Coordinates of C-alpha atoms and ligand atoms in Angstrom, one line a residue:
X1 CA -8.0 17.5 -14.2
X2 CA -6.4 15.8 -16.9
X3 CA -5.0 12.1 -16.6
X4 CA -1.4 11.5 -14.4
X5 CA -0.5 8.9 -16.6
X6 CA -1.4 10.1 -20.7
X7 CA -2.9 13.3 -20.1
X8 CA -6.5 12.4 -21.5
X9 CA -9.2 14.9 -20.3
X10 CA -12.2 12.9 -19.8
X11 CA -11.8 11.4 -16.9
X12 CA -15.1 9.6 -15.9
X13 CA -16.4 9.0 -12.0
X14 CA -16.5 5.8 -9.8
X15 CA -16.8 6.6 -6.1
X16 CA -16.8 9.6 -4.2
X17 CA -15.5 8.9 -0.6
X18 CA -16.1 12.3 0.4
X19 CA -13.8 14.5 2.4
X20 CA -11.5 12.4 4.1
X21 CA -8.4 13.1 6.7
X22 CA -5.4 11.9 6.0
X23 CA -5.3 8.2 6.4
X24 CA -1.8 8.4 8.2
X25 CA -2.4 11.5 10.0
X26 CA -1.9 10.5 13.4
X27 CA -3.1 12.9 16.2
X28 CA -0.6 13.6 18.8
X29 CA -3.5 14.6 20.8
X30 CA -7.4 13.8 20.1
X31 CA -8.1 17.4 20.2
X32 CA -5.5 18.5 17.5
X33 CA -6.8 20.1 14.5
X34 CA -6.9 17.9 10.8
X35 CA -8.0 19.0 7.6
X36 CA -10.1 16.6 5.8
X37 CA -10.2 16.7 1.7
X38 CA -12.1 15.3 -1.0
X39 CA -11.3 11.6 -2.2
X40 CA -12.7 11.1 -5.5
X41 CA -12.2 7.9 -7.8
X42 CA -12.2 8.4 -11.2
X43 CA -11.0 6.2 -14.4
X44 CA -9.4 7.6 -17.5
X45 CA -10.8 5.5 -21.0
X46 CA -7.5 6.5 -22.9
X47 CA -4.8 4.4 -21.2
X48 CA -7.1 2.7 -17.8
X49 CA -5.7 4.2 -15.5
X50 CA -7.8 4.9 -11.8
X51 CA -6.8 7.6 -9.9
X52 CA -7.9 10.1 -7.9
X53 CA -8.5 13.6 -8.0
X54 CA -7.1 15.6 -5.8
X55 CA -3.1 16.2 -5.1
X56 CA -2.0 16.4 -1.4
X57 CA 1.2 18.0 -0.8
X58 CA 3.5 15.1 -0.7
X59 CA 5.2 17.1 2.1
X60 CA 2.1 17.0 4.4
X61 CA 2.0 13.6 3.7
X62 CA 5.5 11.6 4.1
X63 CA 7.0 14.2 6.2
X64 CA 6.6 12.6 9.7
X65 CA 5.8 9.1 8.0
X66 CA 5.4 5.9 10.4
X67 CA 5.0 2.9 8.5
X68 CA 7.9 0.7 8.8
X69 CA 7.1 -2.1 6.3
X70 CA 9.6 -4.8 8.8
X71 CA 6.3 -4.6 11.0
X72 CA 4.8 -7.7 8.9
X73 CA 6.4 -11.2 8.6
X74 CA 4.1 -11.5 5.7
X75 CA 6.1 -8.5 4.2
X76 CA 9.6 -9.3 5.5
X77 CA 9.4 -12.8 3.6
X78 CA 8.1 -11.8 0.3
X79 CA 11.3 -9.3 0.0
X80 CA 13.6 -12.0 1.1
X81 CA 12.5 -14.1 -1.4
X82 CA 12.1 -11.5 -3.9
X83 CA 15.7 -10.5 -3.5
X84 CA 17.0 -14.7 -3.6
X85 CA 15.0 -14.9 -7.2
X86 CA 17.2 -11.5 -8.2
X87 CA 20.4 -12.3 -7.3
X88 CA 20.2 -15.7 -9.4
X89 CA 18.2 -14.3 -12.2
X90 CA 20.7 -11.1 -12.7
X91 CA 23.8 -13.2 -11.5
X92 CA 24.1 -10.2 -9.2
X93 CA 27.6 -9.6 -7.0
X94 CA 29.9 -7.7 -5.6
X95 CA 30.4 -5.5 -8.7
X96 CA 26.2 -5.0 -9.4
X97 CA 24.2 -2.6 -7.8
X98 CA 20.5 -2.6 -6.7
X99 CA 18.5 0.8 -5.7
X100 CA 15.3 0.7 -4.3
X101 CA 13.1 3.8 -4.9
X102 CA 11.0 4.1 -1.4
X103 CA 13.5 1.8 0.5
X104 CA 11.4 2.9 3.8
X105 CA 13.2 1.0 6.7
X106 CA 15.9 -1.2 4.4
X107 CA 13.8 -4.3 5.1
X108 CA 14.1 -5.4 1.6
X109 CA 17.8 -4.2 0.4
X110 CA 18.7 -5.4 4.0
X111 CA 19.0 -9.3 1.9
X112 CA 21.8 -7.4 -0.6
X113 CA 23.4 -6.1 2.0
X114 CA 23.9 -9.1 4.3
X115 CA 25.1 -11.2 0.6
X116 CA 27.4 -7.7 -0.2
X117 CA 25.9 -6.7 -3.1
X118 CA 26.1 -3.2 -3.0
X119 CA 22.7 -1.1 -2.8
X120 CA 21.4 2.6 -2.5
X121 CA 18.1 2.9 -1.1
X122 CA 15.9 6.5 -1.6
X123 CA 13.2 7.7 0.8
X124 CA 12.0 10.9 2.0
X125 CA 10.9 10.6 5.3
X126 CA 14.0 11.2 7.3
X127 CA 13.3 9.3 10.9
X128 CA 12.6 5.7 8.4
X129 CA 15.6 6.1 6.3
X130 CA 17.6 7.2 9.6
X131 CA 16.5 3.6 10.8
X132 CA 17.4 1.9 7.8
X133 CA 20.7 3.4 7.8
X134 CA 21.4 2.6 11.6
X135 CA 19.5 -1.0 12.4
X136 CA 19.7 -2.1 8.4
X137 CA 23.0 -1.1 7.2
X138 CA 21.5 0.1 4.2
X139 CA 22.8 3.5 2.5
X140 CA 19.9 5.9 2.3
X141 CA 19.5 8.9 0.8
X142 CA 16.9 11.3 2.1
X143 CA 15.0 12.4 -1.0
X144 CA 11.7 11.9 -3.4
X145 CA 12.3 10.1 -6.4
X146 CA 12.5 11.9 -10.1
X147 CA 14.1 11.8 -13.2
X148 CA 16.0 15.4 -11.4
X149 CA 17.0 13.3 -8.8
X150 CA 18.2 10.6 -10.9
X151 CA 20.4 12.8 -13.0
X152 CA 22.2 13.5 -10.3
X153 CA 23.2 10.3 -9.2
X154 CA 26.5 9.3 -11.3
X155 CA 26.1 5.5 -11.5
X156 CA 23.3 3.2 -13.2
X157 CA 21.9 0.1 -11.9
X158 CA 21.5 -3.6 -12.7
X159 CA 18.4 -3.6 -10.5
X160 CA 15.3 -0.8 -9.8
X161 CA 13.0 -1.7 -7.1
X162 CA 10.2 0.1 -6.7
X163 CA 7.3 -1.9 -4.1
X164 CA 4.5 0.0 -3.1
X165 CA 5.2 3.2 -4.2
X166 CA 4.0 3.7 -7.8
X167 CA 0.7 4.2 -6.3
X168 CA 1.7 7.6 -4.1
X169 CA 3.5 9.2 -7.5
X170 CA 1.5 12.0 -8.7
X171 CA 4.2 13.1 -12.0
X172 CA 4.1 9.5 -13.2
X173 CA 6.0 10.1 -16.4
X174 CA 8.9 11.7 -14.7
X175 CA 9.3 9.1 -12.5
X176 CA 9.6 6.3 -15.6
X177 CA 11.5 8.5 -16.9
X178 CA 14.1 8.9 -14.5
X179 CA 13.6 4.8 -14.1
X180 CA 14.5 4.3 -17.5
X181 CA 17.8 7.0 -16.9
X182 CA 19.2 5.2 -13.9
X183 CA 19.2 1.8 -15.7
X184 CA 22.1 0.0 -17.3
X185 CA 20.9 -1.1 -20.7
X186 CA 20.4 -4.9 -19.6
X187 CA 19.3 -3.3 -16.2
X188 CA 15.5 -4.2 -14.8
X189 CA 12.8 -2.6 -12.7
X190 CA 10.7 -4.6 -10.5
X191 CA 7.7 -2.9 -9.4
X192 CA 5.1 -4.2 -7.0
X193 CA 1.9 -2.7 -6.7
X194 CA -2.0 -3.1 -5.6
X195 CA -4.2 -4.2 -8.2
X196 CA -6.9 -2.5 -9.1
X197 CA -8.6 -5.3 -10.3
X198 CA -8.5 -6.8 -6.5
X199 CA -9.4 -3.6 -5.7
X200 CA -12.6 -3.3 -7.2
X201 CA -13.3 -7.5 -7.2
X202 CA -12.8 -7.6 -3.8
X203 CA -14.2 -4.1 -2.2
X204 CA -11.1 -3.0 -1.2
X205 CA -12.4 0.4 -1.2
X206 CA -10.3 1.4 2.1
X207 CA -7.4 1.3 0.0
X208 CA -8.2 4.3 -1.6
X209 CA -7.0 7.2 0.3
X210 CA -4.8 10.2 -0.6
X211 CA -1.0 8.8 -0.6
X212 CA -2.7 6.6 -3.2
X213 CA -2.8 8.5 -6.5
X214 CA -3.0 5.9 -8.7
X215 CA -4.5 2.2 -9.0
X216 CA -2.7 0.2 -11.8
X217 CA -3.8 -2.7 -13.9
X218 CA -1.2 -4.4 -16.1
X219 CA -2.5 -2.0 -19.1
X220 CA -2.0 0.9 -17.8
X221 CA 1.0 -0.4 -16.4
X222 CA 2.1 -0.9 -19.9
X223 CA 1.3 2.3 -21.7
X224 CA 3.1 3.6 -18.8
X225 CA 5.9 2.0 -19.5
X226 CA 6.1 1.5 -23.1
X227 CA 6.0 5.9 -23.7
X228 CA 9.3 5.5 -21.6
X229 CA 11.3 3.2 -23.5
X230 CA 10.4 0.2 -21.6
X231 CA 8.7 -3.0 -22.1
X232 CA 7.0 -5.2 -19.3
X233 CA 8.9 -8.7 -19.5
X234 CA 6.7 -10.3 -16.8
X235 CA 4.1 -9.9 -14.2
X236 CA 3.1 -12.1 -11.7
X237 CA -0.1 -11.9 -9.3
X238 CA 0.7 -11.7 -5.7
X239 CA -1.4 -11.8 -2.5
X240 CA 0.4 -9.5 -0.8
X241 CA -1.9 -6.2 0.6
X242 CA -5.4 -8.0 -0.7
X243 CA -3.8 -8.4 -4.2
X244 CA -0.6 -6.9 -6.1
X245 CA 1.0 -6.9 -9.3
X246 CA 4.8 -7.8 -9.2
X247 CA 5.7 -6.7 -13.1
X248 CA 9.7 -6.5 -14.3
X249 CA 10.1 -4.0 -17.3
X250 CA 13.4 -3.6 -19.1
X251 CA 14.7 -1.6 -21.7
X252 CA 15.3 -3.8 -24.3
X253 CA 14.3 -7.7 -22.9
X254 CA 15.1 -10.0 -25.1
X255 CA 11.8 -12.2 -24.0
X256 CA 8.3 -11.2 -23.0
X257 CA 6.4 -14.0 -21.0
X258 CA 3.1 -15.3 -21.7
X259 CA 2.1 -13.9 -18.4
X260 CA 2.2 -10.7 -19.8
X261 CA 0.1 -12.0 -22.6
X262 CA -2.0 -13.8 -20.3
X263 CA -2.9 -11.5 -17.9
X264 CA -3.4 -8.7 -20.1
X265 CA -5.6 -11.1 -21.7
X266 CA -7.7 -11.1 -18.4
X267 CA -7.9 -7.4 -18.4
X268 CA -9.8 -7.0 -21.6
X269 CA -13.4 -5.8 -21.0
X270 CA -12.9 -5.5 -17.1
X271 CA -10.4 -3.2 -16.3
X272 CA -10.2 -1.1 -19.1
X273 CA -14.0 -0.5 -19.7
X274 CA -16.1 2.0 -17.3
X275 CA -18.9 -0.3 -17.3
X276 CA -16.6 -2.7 -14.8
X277 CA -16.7 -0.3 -12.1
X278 CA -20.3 0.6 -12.1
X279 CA -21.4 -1.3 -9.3
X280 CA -18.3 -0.7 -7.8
X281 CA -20.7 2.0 -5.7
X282 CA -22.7 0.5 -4.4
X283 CA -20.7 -2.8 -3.3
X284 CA -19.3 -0.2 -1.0
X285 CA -22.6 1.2 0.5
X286 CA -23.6 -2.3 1.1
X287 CA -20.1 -3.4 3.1
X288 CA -20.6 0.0 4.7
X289 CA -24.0 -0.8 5.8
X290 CA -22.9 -4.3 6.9
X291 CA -20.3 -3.5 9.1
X292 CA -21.9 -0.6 10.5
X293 CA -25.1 -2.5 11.3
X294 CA -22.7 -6.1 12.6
X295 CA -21.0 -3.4 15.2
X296 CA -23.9 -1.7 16.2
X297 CA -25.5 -4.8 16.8
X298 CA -22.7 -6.0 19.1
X299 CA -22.6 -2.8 21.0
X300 CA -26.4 -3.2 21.7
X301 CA -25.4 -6.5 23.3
X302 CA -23.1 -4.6 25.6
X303 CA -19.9 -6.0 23.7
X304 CA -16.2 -4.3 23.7
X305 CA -14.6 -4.3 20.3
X306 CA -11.5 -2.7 19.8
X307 CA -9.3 -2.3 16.5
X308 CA -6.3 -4.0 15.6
X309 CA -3.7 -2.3 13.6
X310 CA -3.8 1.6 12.8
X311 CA -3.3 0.8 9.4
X312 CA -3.7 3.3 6.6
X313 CA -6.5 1.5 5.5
X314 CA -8.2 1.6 8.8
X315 CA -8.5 5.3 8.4
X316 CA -10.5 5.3 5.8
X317 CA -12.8 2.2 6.9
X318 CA -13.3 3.8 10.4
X319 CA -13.7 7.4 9.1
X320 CA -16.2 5.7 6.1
X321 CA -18.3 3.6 7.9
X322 CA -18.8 6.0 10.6
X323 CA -17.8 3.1 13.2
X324 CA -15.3 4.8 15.2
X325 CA -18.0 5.3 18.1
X326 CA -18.0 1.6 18.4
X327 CA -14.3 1.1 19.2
X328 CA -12.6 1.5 22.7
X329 CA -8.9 1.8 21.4
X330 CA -6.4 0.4 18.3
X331 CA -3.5 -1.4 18.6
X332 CA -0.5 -2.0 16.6
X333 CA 3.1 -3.4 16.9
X334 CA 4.3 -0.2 15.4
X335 CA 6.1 1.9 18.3
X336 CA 5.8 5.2 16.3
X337 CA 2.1 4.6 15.9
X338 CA 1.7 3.6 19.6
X339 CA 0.6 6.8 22.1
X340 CA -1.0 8.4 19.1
X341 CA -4.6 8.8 18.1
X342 CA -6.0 7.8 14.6
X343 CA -7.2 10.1 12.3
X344 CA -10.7 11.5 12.2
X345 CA -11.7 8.7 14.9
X346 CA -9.3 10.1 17.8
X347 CA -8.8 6.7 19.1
X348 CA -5.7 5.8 21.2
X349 CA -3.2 3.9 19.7
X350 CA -1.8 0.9 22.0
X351 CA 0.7 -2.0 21.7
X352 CA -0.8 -5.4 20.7
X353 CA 0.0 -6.5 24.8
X354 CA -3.6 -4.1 25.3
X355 CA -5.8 -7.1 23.5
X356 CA -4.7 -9.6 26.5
X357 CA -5.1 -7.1 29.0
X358 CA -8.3 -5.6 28.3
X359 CA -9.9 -9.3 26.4
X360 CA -12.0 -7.2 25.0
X361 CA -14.7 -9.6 23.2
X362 CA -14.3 -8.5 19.6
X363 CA -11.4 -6.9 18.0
X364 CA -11.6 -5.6 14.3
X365 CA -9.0 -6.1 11.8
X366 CA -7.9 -2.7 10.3
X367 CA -5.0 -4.5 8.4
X368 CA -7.1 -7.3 7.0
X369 CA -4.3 -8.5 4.5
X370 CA -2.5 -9.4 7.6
X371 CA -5.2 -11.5 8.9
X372 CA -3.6 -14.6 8.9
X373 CA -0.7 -13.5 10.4
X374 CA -2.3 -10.9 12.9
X375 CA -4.2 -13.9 14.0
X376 CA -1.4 -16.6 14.3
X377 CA 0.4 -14.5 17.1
X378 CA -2.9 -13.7 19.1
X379 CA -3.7 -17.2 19.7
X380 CA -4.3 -16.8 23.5
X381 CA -6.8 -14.0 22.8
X382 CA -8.7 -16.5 20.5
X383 CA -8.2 -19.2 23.4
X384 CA -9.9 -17.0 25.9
X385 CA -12.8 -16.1 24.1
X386 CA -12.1 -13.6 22.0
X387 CA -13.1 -13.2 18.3
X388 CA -11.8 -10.9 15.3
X389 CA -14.1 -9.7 12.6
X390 CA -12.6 -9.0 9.5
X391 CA -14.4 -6.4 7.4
X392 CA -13.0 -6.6 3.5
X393 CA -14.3 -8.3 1.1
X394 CA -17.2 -9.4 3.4
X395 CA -18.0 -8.7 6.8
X396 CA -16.6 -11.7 8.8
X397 CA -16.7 -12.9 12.2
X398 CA -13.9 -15.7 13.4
Ligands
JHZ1 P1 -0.7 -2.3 6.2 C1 0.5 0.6 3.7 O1 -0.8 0.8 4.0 C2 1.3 1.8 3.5 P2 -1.5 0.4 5.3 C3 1.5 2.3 2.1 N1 0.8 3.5 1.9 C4 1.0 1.4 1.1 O2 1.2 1.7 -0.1 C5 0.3 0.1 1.4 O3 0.6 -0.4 2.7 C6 0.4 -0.9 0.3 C7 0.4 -3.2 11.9 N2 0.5 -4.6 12.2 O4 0.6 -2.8 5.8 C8 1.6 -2.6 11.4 C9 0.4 -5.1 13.5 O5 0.1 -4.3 14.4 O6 -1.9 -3.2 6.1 C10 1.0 -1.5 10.5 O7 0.8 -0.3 11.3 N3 0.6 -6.4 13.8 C11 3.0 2.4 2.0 O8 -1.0 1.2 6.4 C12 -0.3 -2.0 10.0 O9 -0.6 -3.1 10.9 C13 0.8 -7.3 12.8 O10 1.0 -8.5 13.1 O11 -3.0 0.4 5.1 C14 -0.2 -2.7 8.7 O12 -0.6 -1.8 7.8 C15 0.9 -6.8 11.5 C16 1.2 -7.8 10.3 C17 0.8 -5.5 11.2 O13 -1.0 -1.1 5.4

């Protein structure tokens, strides 16, 4: 295959997963038939781009989506703020608009809404954007985002969010493209997205999985960017989902930052050299072996571990580290997840009430970038004895 993002042909290996389901498949029943397919890391020398291999019908995939991003606090702040540092650095009002590409449940354009700034959020998967428009108030259309789509839209915008979804584009150039359409001239884009580098730093290797196309540093970011007639202005370095870049690109800025300088400074001889993910391998078998060999341990003592949230991420850890065997059950505050089975591990998907029912004495966290807050709220579990073990970047036990 040639490169999504500059069309390069060598494209040279990292890490071969295998074949994987689906990491949001969820199984009505835990008979139900899945197909599994190949997950295969690769990094292109031209522009530094990572990405994977193989293509899955985007249909198959967002169709009967269930992740509502409003599930996390962690999440549901970030945007608020976010949208406060918008408004004042655009001056945005009543006569602006914002559109968010991937608006999933309107948690973020919710905060334009309740200030009346007008906003149009797009999203494919119809039940989500359904929600958005009825509990949200925010205008929806139902539809995948391309330049196409973008054309036929007959206004432009002062504001382009796109969080969390650069990764799941596969035409990458026809989405900049039809970024770079839809904006005003003095108009910006603010993208968030996991970074590679606290990808492969940090062993996030469960965030690999097929919705995820693409891995960006701030390079590849830029030559992205820059063939479409836009410049990155600034970047910053988030926490949020075990590390993301939050970059605003423009079409003609009148200042860059030095964080774009800085960072990018950073990225020299890591990120855009194969030698940096080498190891990358092996850092995986070893966390695999780890975890594996801390739950089999427990399960000799007789312990009960369940999982706790049946993230996207958890799909691929459980399905990886062959450690669905040890777990009784998952739960999640999701209610579309809950009643469901998880992917390739077939294991029920409960309410979070389950953990202080059941007390079962260990309970894995599938969502490990909402540690913290996963364990702020399950306080009485932890009072009565209960412990969580956090896999990613080390196999932890608190
Ligand atoms: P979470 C998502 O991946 C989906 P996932 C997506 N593909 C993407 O790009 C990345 O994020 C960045 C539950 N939960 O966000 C809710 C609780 O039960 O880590 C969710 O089902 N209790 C768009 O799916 C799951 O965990 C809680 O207190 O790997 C979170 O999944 C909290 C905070 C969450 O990402």
């Amino acid at each position: 295959m040639n490169c999504r993002s500059c069309g390069a042909a060598d494209l040279k290996p990292i890490l071969s997963l295998g074949n994987m389901p689906l990491a949001n498949g969820l199984l009505n029943k835990p008979t139900d038939y899945e197909d599994t397919y190949p997950l295969e890391l690769v990094f292109c020398p031209e522009c530094a781009l990572v990405q994977i291999t193989e293509t899955v019908d985007p249909v198959k995939l967002f169709t009967d989506y269930k992740y509502y991003s409003s599930g996390s606090k962690t999440m549901l702040k970030s945007a608020a703020d976010l949208v406060e540092q918008t408004i004042q650095r655009k001056l945005l009002g009543e006569d602006s608009l914002v559109i968010e590409i991937a608006s999933n449940d309107g948690y973020l354009l919710k905060n334009y809404v309740a200030v009346d700034i007008p906003v149009f959020g797009i999203d494919p998967c119809m039940e989500i954007a359904k929600y958005a428009k009825r509990v949200n108030n925010v205008n929806t259309g139902m539809d995948y985002f391309s330049l196409a789509f973008a054309k036929s839209l007959n206004y432009k915008a002062d504001v382009i969010h796109a969080n969390n979804i650069m990764a799941h584009m596969g035409d990458l150039n026809d989405v900049a493209e039809g970024i770079a359409y839809l904006l005003k001239p003095d108009g910006i884009v603010i993208i968030e997205t996991p970074y590679v580098k606290d990808m492969i730093d940090k062993v996030e290797f469960d965030t690999i999985y097929h919705e995820h196309l693409c891995y960006y540093s701030l390079m590849s970011l830029i030559h992205l960017f820059n063939r479409h007639g836009m410049s990155i202005m600034d970047v910053e370095h988030l926490d949020i989902h075990g590390g993301s870049l939050r970059v605003t690109a423009g079409k003609s800025p009148k200042i860059i930052r030095d964080s774009v300088s800085d960072l990018l400074a950073t990225e020299m001889m890591t990120v855009d050299d194969y030698g940096y993910y080498e190891y990358f391998g092996r850092r995986v078998e070893v966390l695999k072996k780890d975890l594996f060999d801390t739950l089999y341990g427990l399960k000799l003592q007789g312990k009960r571990i369940s999982g706790y949230a049946a993230s996207a991420k958890g799909s691929i850890l459980m399905n990886y580290c062959g450690i669905g065997e040890f777990l009784n059950y998952v739960v999640d505050n999701t209610p579309a997840k809950q009643g469901l089975y998880t992917p390739g591990t077939h294991l029920k998907i409960y309410p979070p009430e389950k953990l202080l029912e059941d007390q079962p004495d260990y309970a894995l966290i599938l969502a490990w970038n909402f540690a913290d807050e996963i364990m702020s709220h399950e306080q009485e579990y932890i009072k009565r004895g209960g412990k969580f073990i956090i896999p990613v970047p080390k196999v932890s036990i608190l």
